[in-house]
Short mmCIF file of C-alpha atoms in Angstrom, two decimals:
data_model
loop_
_atom_site.label_atom_id
_atom_site.label_comp_id
_atom_site.label_asym_id
_atom_site.label_seq_id
_atom_site.Cartn_x
_atom_site.Cartn_y
_atom_site.Cartn_z
CA UNK A 106 -63.97 -98.48 14.61
CA UNK A 107 -61.93 -95.91 16.53
CA UNK A 108 -63.79 -92.62 16.10
CA UNK A 109 -60.66 -90.60 16.88
CA UNK A 110 -58.09 -92.28 14.60
CA UNK A 111 -60.46 -93.81 12.05
CA UNK A 112 -58.82 -97.21 12.52
CA UNK A 113 -61.03 -100.21 11.81
CA UNK A 114 -60.40 -103.44 13.69
CA UNK A 115 -61.65 -106.69 12.20
CA UNK A 116 -62.92 -109.12 14.83
CA UNK A 117 -62.15 -112.80 14.49
CA UNK A 118 -65.82 -113.72 14.66
CA UNK A 119 -67.07 -110.65 12.79
CA UNK A 120 -68.70 -110.26 9.36
CA UNK A 121 -65.64 -108.57 7.84
CA UNK A 122 -63.20 -111.48 8.07
CA UNK A 123 -63.52 -112.23 4.36
CA UNK A 124 -63.88 -108.62 3.13
CA UNK A 125 -60.84 -106.95 1.52
CA UNK A 126 -62.20 -103.39 1.24
CA UNK A 127 -64.39 -101.39 3.61
CA UNK A 128 -65.94 -97.95 3.18
CA UNK A 129 -67.06 -96.05 6.28
CA UNK A 130 -68.02 -92.52 7.23
CA UNK A 131 -67.88 -90.95 10.66
CA UNK A 132 -67.77 -87.62 12.44
CA UNK A 133 -64.59 -86.64 14.31
CA UNK A 134 -63.23 -83.77 16.34
CA UNK A 135 -61.12 -81.19 14.53
CA UNK A 136 -59.66 -78.81 17.17
CA UNK A 137 -57.70 -76.87 14.56
CA UNK A 138 -60.96 -75.69 13.02
CA UNK A 139 -62.12 -73.96 16.23
CA UNK A 140 -61.86 -70.19 15.81
CA UNK A 141 -61.62 -67.27 18.21
CA UNK A 142 -65.26 -66.44 17.53
CA UNK A 143 -66.25 -70.05 18.27
CA UNK A 144 -64.46 -69.85 21.60
CA UNK A 145 -66.17 -66.62 22.69
CA UNK A 146 -69.53 -67.96 21.49
CA UNK A 147 -72.76 -66.66 22.97
CA UNK A 148 -76.49 -67.26 22.86
CA UNK A 149 -78.15 -67.42 19.44
CA UNK A 150 -81.65 -65.98 19.79
CA UNK A 151 -82.73 -67.53 16.48
CA UNK A 152 -81.55 -71.13 16.99
CA UNK A 153 -81.70 -71.04 20.79
CA UNK A 154 -78.22 -72.58 20.95
CA UNK A 155 -75.53 -71.59 23.45
CA UNK A 156 -71.90 -71.91 22.37
CA UNK A 157 -68.37 -71.17 23.53
CA UNK A 158 -67.71 -69.49 26.85
CA UNK A 159 -71.43 -69.01 27.47
CA UNK A 160 -71.73 -72.78 27.95
CA UNK A 161 -70.46 -72.17 31.49
CA UNK A 162 -74.11 -71.51 32.28
CA UNK A 163 -74.90 -75.15 31.46
CA UNK A 164 -72.56 -76.60 34.09
CA UNK A 165 -74.69 -76.12 37.21
CA UNK A 166 -78.07 -77.10 35.73
CA UNK A 167 -76.53 -80.30 34.32
CA UNK A 168 -74.06 -81.35 37.02
CA UNK A 169 -75.08 -79.37 40.12
CA UNK A 170 -71.51 -78.13 40.38
CA UNK A 171 -70.57 -74.45 40.50
CA UNK A 172 -67.56 -73.66 38.25
CA UNK A 173 -64.64 -72.53 40.39
CA UNK A 174 -61.91 -72.00 37.76
CA UNK A 175 -62.41 -70.98 34.14
CA UNK A 176 -59.82 -71.07 31.35
CA UNK A 177 -59.56 -71.21 27.58
CA UNK A 178 -56.11 -72.61 26.70
CA UNK A 179 -54.62 -71.06 23.53
CA UNK A 180 -57.55 -68.70 23.02
CA UNK A 181 -57.05 -67.15 26.45
CA UNK A 182 -53.89 -65.46 25.12
CA UNK A 183 -56.13 -63.12 23.14
CA UNK A 184 -57.16 -60.13 25.33
CA UNK A 185 -60.69 -60.17 23.88
CA UNK A 186 -61.23 -63.78 24.97
CA UNK A 187 -59.62 -63.12 28.35
CA UNK A 188 -61.97 -60.22 29.01
CA UNK A 189 -65.07 -62.10 27.83
CA UNK A 190 -64.14 -65.09 30.00
CA UNK A 191 -63.59 -62.89 33.04
CA UNK A 192 -66.83 -61.00 32.49
CA UNK A 193 -68.76 -64.25 32.20
CA UNK A 194 -67.54 -65.76 35.48
CA UNK A 195 -68.77 -62.71 37.41
CA UNK A 196 -72.35 -63.87 36.88
CA UNK A 197 -72.98 -67.55 36.16
CA UNK A 198 -76.66 -68.51 35.88
CA UNK A 199 -77.43 -65.04 37.18
CA UNK A 200 -76.47 -66.21 40.66
CA UNK A 201 -72.97 -67.66 41.03
CA UNK A 202 -69.47 -66.28 40.67
CA UNK A 203 -66.50 -68.45 39.75
CA UNK A 204 -63.34 -67.83 41.72
CA UNK A 205 -61.00 -66.87 38.87
CA UNK A 206 -60.44 -66.94 35.12
CA UNK A 207 -56.91 -68.10 34.28
CA UNK A 208 -55.36 -66.67 31.09
CA UNK A 209 -51.95 -66.30 29.45
CA UNK A 210 -49.91 -63.45 28.09
CA UNK A 211 -48.58 -64.15 24.56
CA UNK A 212 -45.27 -66.02 24.69
CA UNK A 213 -44.77 -66.79 21.00
CA UNK A 214 -44.27 -63.35 19.50
CA UNK A 215 -41.11 -61.37 20.27
CA UNK A 216 -42.68 -58.21 18.84
CA UNK A 217 -45.43 -58.33 21.49
CA UNK A 218 -43.52 -59.24 24.67
CA UNK A 219 -39.82 -59.41 23.77
CA UNK A 220 -38.59 -59.62 27.41
CA UNK A 221 -40.04 -60.47 30.80
CA UNK A 222 -39.86 -56.78 31.74
CA UNK A 223 -42.32 -55.93 28.93
CA UNK A 224 -45.05 -58.25 30.27
CA UNK A 225 -46.57 -55.76 32.76
CA UNK A 226 -47.01 -53.00 30.16
CA UNK A 227 -48.76 -55.43 27.78
CA UNK A 228 -51.02 -56.59 30.62
CA UNK A 229 -51.91 -53.02 31.56
CA UNK A 230 -52.37 -51.78 27.99
CA UNK A 231 -54.85 -54.57 27.20
CA UNK A 232 -56.95 -54.10 30.31
CA UNK A 233 -56.01 -57.39 31.96
CA UNK A 234 -56.47 -55.93 35.42
CA UNK A 235 -59.47 -57.68 36.97
CA UNK A 236 -59.53 -59.14 40.47
CA UNK A 237 -61.27 -62.16 38.94
CA UNK A 238 -58.39 -62.86 36.55
CA UNK A 239 -55.06 -64.66 36.94
CA UNK A 240 -52.52 -63.77 34.26
CA UNK A 241 -49.70 -66.24 33.49
CA UNK A 242 -46.35 -65.95 31.65
CA UNK A 243 -44.32 -67.58 30.04
CA UNK A 244 -44.97 -71.12 28.72
CA UNK A 245 -43.81 -74.27 30.46
CA UNK A 246 -41.84 -77.21 29.09
CA UNK A 247 -42.97 -80.71 29.98
CA UNK A 248 -40.50 -83.14 28.45
CA UNK A 249 -40.71 -82.53 24.70
CA UNK A 250 -43.96 -80.59 24.95
CA UNK A 251 -44.56 -76.88 25.41
CA UNK A 252 -47.63 -76.22 27.56
CA UNK A 253 -49.46 -73.00 28.35
CA UNK A 254 -48.95 -72.02 31.96
CA UNK A 255 -52.65 -71.24 32.49
CA UNK A 256 -53.43 -74.94 32.09
CA UNK A 257 -50.85 -75.94 34.69
CA UNK A 258 -51.87 -73.13 37.05
CA UNK A 259 -55.52 -74.20 36.94
CA UNK A 260 -54.55 -77.82 37.58
CA UNK A 261 -52.24 -76.76 40.41
CA UNK A 262 -55.06 -74.81 42.08
CA UNK A 263 -57.44 -77.77 41.78
CA UNK A 264 -54.81 -80.11 43.21
CA UNK A 265 -54.05 -77.71 46.07
CA UNK A 266 -57.76 -77.48 46.89
CA UNK A 267 -58.01 -81.27 46.93
CA UNK A 268 -55.03 -81.47 49.28
CA UNK A 269 -56.79 -79.08 51.66
CA UNK A 270 -60.22 -80.67 52.10
CA UNK A 271 -61.60 -78.99 48.98
CA UNK A 272 -61.31 -75.44 50.34
CA UNK A 273 -59.50 -72.81 48.20
CA UNK A 274 -57.88 -71.00 51.13
CA UNK A 275 -54.31 -72.12 50.32
CA UNK A 276 -52.33 -70.28 47.64
CA UNK A 277 -51.09 -72.31 44.66
CA UNK A 278 -47.88 -70.28 44.75
CA UNK A 279 -44.67 -72.13 45.66
CA UNK A 280 -46.36 -75.48 44.95
CA UNK A 281 -44.66 -78.07 42.73
CA UNK A 282 -45.23 -78.30 38.98
CA UNK A 283 -44.28 -81.32 36.85
CA UNK A 284 -42.23 -79.29 34.35
CA UNK A 285 -38.64 -79.23 33.16
CA UNK A 286 -38.28 -75.59 32.12
CA UNK A 287 -39.97 -72.54 30.62
CA UNK A 288 -39.81 -70.81 27.25
CA UNK A 289 -40.86 -67.59 25.53
CA UNK A 290 -40.58 -66.74 21.85
CA UNK A 291 -39.04 -70.14 21.19
CA UNK A 292 -36.13 -69.59 23.57
CA UNK A 293 -35.42 -70.88 27.06
CA UNK A 294 -36.20 -68.35 29.77
CA UNK A 295 -34.10 -68.20 32.92
CA UNK A 296 -36.06 -66.53 35.69
CA UNK A 297 -34.08 -65.73 38.82
CA UNK A 298 -35.64 -64.53 42.08
CA UNK A 299 -35.51 -60.86 41.10
CA UNK A 300 -37.36 -61.52 37.85
CA UNK A 301 -40.12 -63.64 39.36
CA UNK A 302 -40.54 -61.07 42.13
CA UNK A 303 -40.88 -58.35 39.48
CA UNK A 304 -43.58 -60.32 37.67
CA UNK A 305 -45.43 -61.13 40.89
CA UNK A 306 -45.39 -57.48 41.96
CA UNK A 307 -47.10 -56.68 38.67
CA UNK A 308 -49.85 -59.24 39.08
CA UNK A 309 -48.38 -61.93 36.82
CA UNK A 310 -48.11 -65.58 37.86
CA UNK A 311 -44.96 -67.35 36.65
CA UNK A 312 -42.67 -70.28 37.56
CA UNK A 313 -39.50 -70.67 39.58
CA UNK A 314 -36.76 -73.23 40.00
CA UNK A 315 -35.35 -71.53 43.10
CA UNK A 316 -35.35 -74.51 45.47
CA UNK A 317 -36.58 -78.12 45.40
CA UNK A 318 -37.60 -78.20 41.75
CA UNK A 319 -39.99 -76.24 39.58
CA UNK A 320 -42.92 -74.49 41.23
CA UNK A 321 -45.69 -72.09 40.38
CA UNK A 322 -44.95 -68.61 41.69
CA UNK A 323 -47.23 -65.66 42.42
CA UNK A 324 -49.97 -64.84 44.95
CA UNK A 325 -51.59 -61.98 43.07
CA UNK A 326 -54.59 -61.66 40.78
CA UNK A 327 -54.39 -59.39 37.76
CA UNK A 328 -55.74 -56.35 39.64
CA UNK A 329 -52.45 -56.01 41.53
CA UNK A 330 -50.83 -53.51 42.09
CA UNK A 331 -53.58 -51.07 41.02
CA UNK A 332 -56.08 -52.54 43.49
CA UNK A 333 -54.59 -52.83 46.97
CA UNK A 334 -57.58 -54.48 48.64
CA UNK A 335 -56.29 -57.86 49.94
CA UNK A 336 -59.65 -59.57 49.43
CA UNK A 337 -59.23 -58.80 45.71
CA UNK A 338 -55.51 -59.09 45.02
CA UNK A 339 -54.65 -62.28 46.92
CA UNK A 340 -55.55 -65.36 44.86
CA UNK A 341 -56.74 -67.47 47.83
CA UNK A 342 -58.72 -64.54 49.26
CA UNK A 343 -60.48 -63.87 45.95
CA UNK A 344 -61.28 -67.56 45.53
CA UNK A 345 -62.46 -67.97 49.15
CA UNK A 346 -64.84 -65.01 48.83
CA UNK A 347 -66.32 -66.50 45.66
CA UNK A 348 -66.50 -69.98 47.20
CA UNK A 349 -68.26 -68.74 50.31
CA UNK A 350 -70.76 -66.69 48.32
CA UNK A 351 -71.63 -69.72 46.20
CA UNK A 352 -71.86 -71.88 49.32
CA UNK A 353 -74.40 -69.54 50.87
CA UNK A 354 -76.55 -69.64 47.73
CA UNK A 355 -76.57 -73.42 47.38
CA UNK A 356 -77.13 -74.17 51.08
CA UNK A 357 -79.70 -71.46 51.82
CA UNK A 358 -81.69 -71.91 48.62
CA UNK A 359 -84.03 -74.35 50.38
CA UNK A 360 -85.12 -71.51 52.70
CA UNK A 361 -86.36 -69.36 49.81
CA UNK A 362 -90.17 -68.84 49.96
CA UNK A 363 -90.42 -69.95 53.59
CA UNK A 364 -92.50 -67.60 55.76
CA UNK A 365 -90.32 -64.64 56.75
CA UNK A 366 -90.55 -65.08 60.50
CA UNK A 367 -88.27 -64.53 63.46
CA UNK A 368 -87.84 -68.30 63.67
CA UNK A 369 -86.57 -68.44 60.06
CA UNK A 370 -84.11 -65.62 60.66
CA UNK A 371 -82.79 -67.12 63.88
CA UNK A 372 -82.47 -70.59 62.33
CA UNK A 373 -80.44 -69.25 59.41
CA UNK A 374 -78.20 -67.12 61.64
CA UNK A 375 -77.53 -69.95 64.11
CA UNK A 376 -76.90 -72.52 61.39
CA UNK A 377 -74.47 -70.35 59.46
CA UNK A 378 -72.67 -69.17 62.58
CA UNK A 379 -72.09 -72.81 63.47
CA UNK A 380 -70.61 -73.36 59.99
CA UNK A 381 -68.36 -70.31 60.32
CA UNK A 382 -67.17 -71.54 63.69
CA UNK A 383 -66.25 -74.90 62.16
CA UNK A 384 -64.29 -73.16 59.39
CA UNK A 385 -62.49 -71.17 62.07
CA UNK A 386 -61.60 -74.21 64.18
CA UNK A 387 -60.32 -75.92 61.04
CA UNK A 388 -58.06 -72.89 60.34
CA UNK A 389 -59.73 -72.32 56.98
CA UNK A 390 -60.58 -68.76 58.06
CA UNK A 391 -59.43 -66.70 61.03
CA UNK A 392 -63.02 -66.10 62.06
CA UNK A 393 -66.45 -65.11 60.80
CA UNK A 394 -69.88 -63.98 61.85
CA UNK A 395 -73.33 -63.41 60.38
CA UNK A 396 -75.94 -60.85 61.46
CA UNK A 397 -79.26 -59.42 60.36
CA UNK A 398 -78.82 -55.64 60.49
CA UNK A 399 -81.83 -53.35 60.73
CA UNK A 400 -79.90 -50.68 58.82
CA UNK A 401 -79.67 -52.97 55.76
CA UNK A 402 -83.30 -54.14 55.78
CA UNK A 403 -85.90 -51.44 55.23
CA UNK A 404 -89.61 -52.03 55.77
CA UNK A 405 -90.52 -51.70 52.10
CA UNK A 406 -88.06 -54.43 51.05
CA UNK A 407 -89.21 -56.73 53.83
CA UNK A 408 -92.84 -56.17 52.88
CA UNK A 409 -91.80 -57.34 49.41
CA UNK A 410 -90.30 -60.52 50.83
CA UNK A 411 -86.62 -59.49 50.72
CA UNK A 412 -84.22 -59.99 53.61
CA UNK A 413 -80.47 -59.36 53.70
CA UNK A 414 -77.90 -60.96 55.99
CA UNK A 415 -74.44 -59.48 56.53
CA UNK A 416 -71.47 -61.87 56.72
CA UNK A 417 -67.92 -61.09 57.77
CA UNK A 418 -64.99 -63.38 56.89
CA UNK A 419 -61.51 -63.32 58.35
CA UNK A 420 -59.62 -64.54 55.28
CA UNK A 421 -56.18 -66.05 55.97
CA UNK A 422 -53.47 -64.33 53.90
CA UNK A 423 -50.45 -66.22 52.52
CA UNK A 424 -47.18 -65.66 54.38
CA UNK A 425 -45.48 -64.32 51.28
CA UNK A 426 -42.78 -62.31 53.07
CA UNK A 427 -40.76 -64.05 55.78
CA UNK A 428 -37.86 -62.04 57.15
CA UNK A 429 -35.09 -62.93 59.57
CA UNK A 430 -33.05 -60.49 61.63
CA UNK A 431 -29.43 -61.62 62.07
CA UNK A 432 -27.39 -60.24 64.94
CA UNK A 433 -23.93 -61.09 66.16
CA UNK A 434 -24.00 -61.81 69.90
CA UNK A 435 -20.45 -61.68 71.35
CA UNK A 436 -21.61 -62.90 74.77
CA UNK A 437 -21.51 -66.46 73.43
CA UNK A 438 -17.71 -66.16 73.37
CA UNK A 439 -17.92 -66.82 77.12
CA UNK A 440 -18.63 -70.46 76.28
CA UNK A 441 -14.92 -70.79 75.45
CA UNK A 442 -14.05 -70.53 79.15
CA UNK A 443 -16.34 -73.44 79.97
CA UNK A 444 -14.80 -75.72 77.42
CA UNK A 445 -13.62 -79.08 78.75
#
């Protein structure tokens, strides 16, 4: 029996070949019954069950993989869900930090965002301004289907990472999407370069059909333009900082509870500096270094077994503005006199 469709198939050599009527019961998924509250979820102190967004905490213990991108298609359009999702990824398992939460602005209600120019005010009014959040608008069209852009943006980021040795240092912006158009409030949306630039400058990721087919467009997290720190507002910078922090935790965890000696400190510094050098030579970062600073490690903390290393990363920014200076040079007219 197909547990999804409920279809029963009678096998030629089965016991049902001579039966004309069959009664069966089974459990099946009913996505339409999932509510906003179900999506947000939480930890039930009575039953001990974890549900909804809080299940992110189960990913690493079960799969030994740190979540890098979080999204809640459909429900992520609600500001409450978007904020809960973003808050959760800041502290996963009390140790890790996902790179970004990808959410959508509503694109089905003309009374909420009637025009593209109204999207930034809705984003600002609802507090969708975190450096850990990517806000998308409008919806995308894939053949006969309408798809939320957050889903495609998350997939595009994962694909871009895979194309670049698994490192999130390349922006998903200006990368191809398998779509045929975009819609908002049930109508086709035509976004020219001025409109997509307006959305990008307000921290909203969108789509463009400017050259060579449809592409994702926008380098900025939701904190832009209020937060002008490039490590926060550039999508690849925000994701690289999160990735590197998680890397340090997972690789250095085996050193926890070792004797705090000069040999331990030197081993950790040398090993990580070698790693940073390899990232630099691979043009994943511009450069990096790690040091143990006396000013950041007081005697009391060290007596308690705590040590702090300071790491610097030279994040590579996207070349999002490329200008050309055009100048007429009349001296090339002299080539006329050398014509054969």
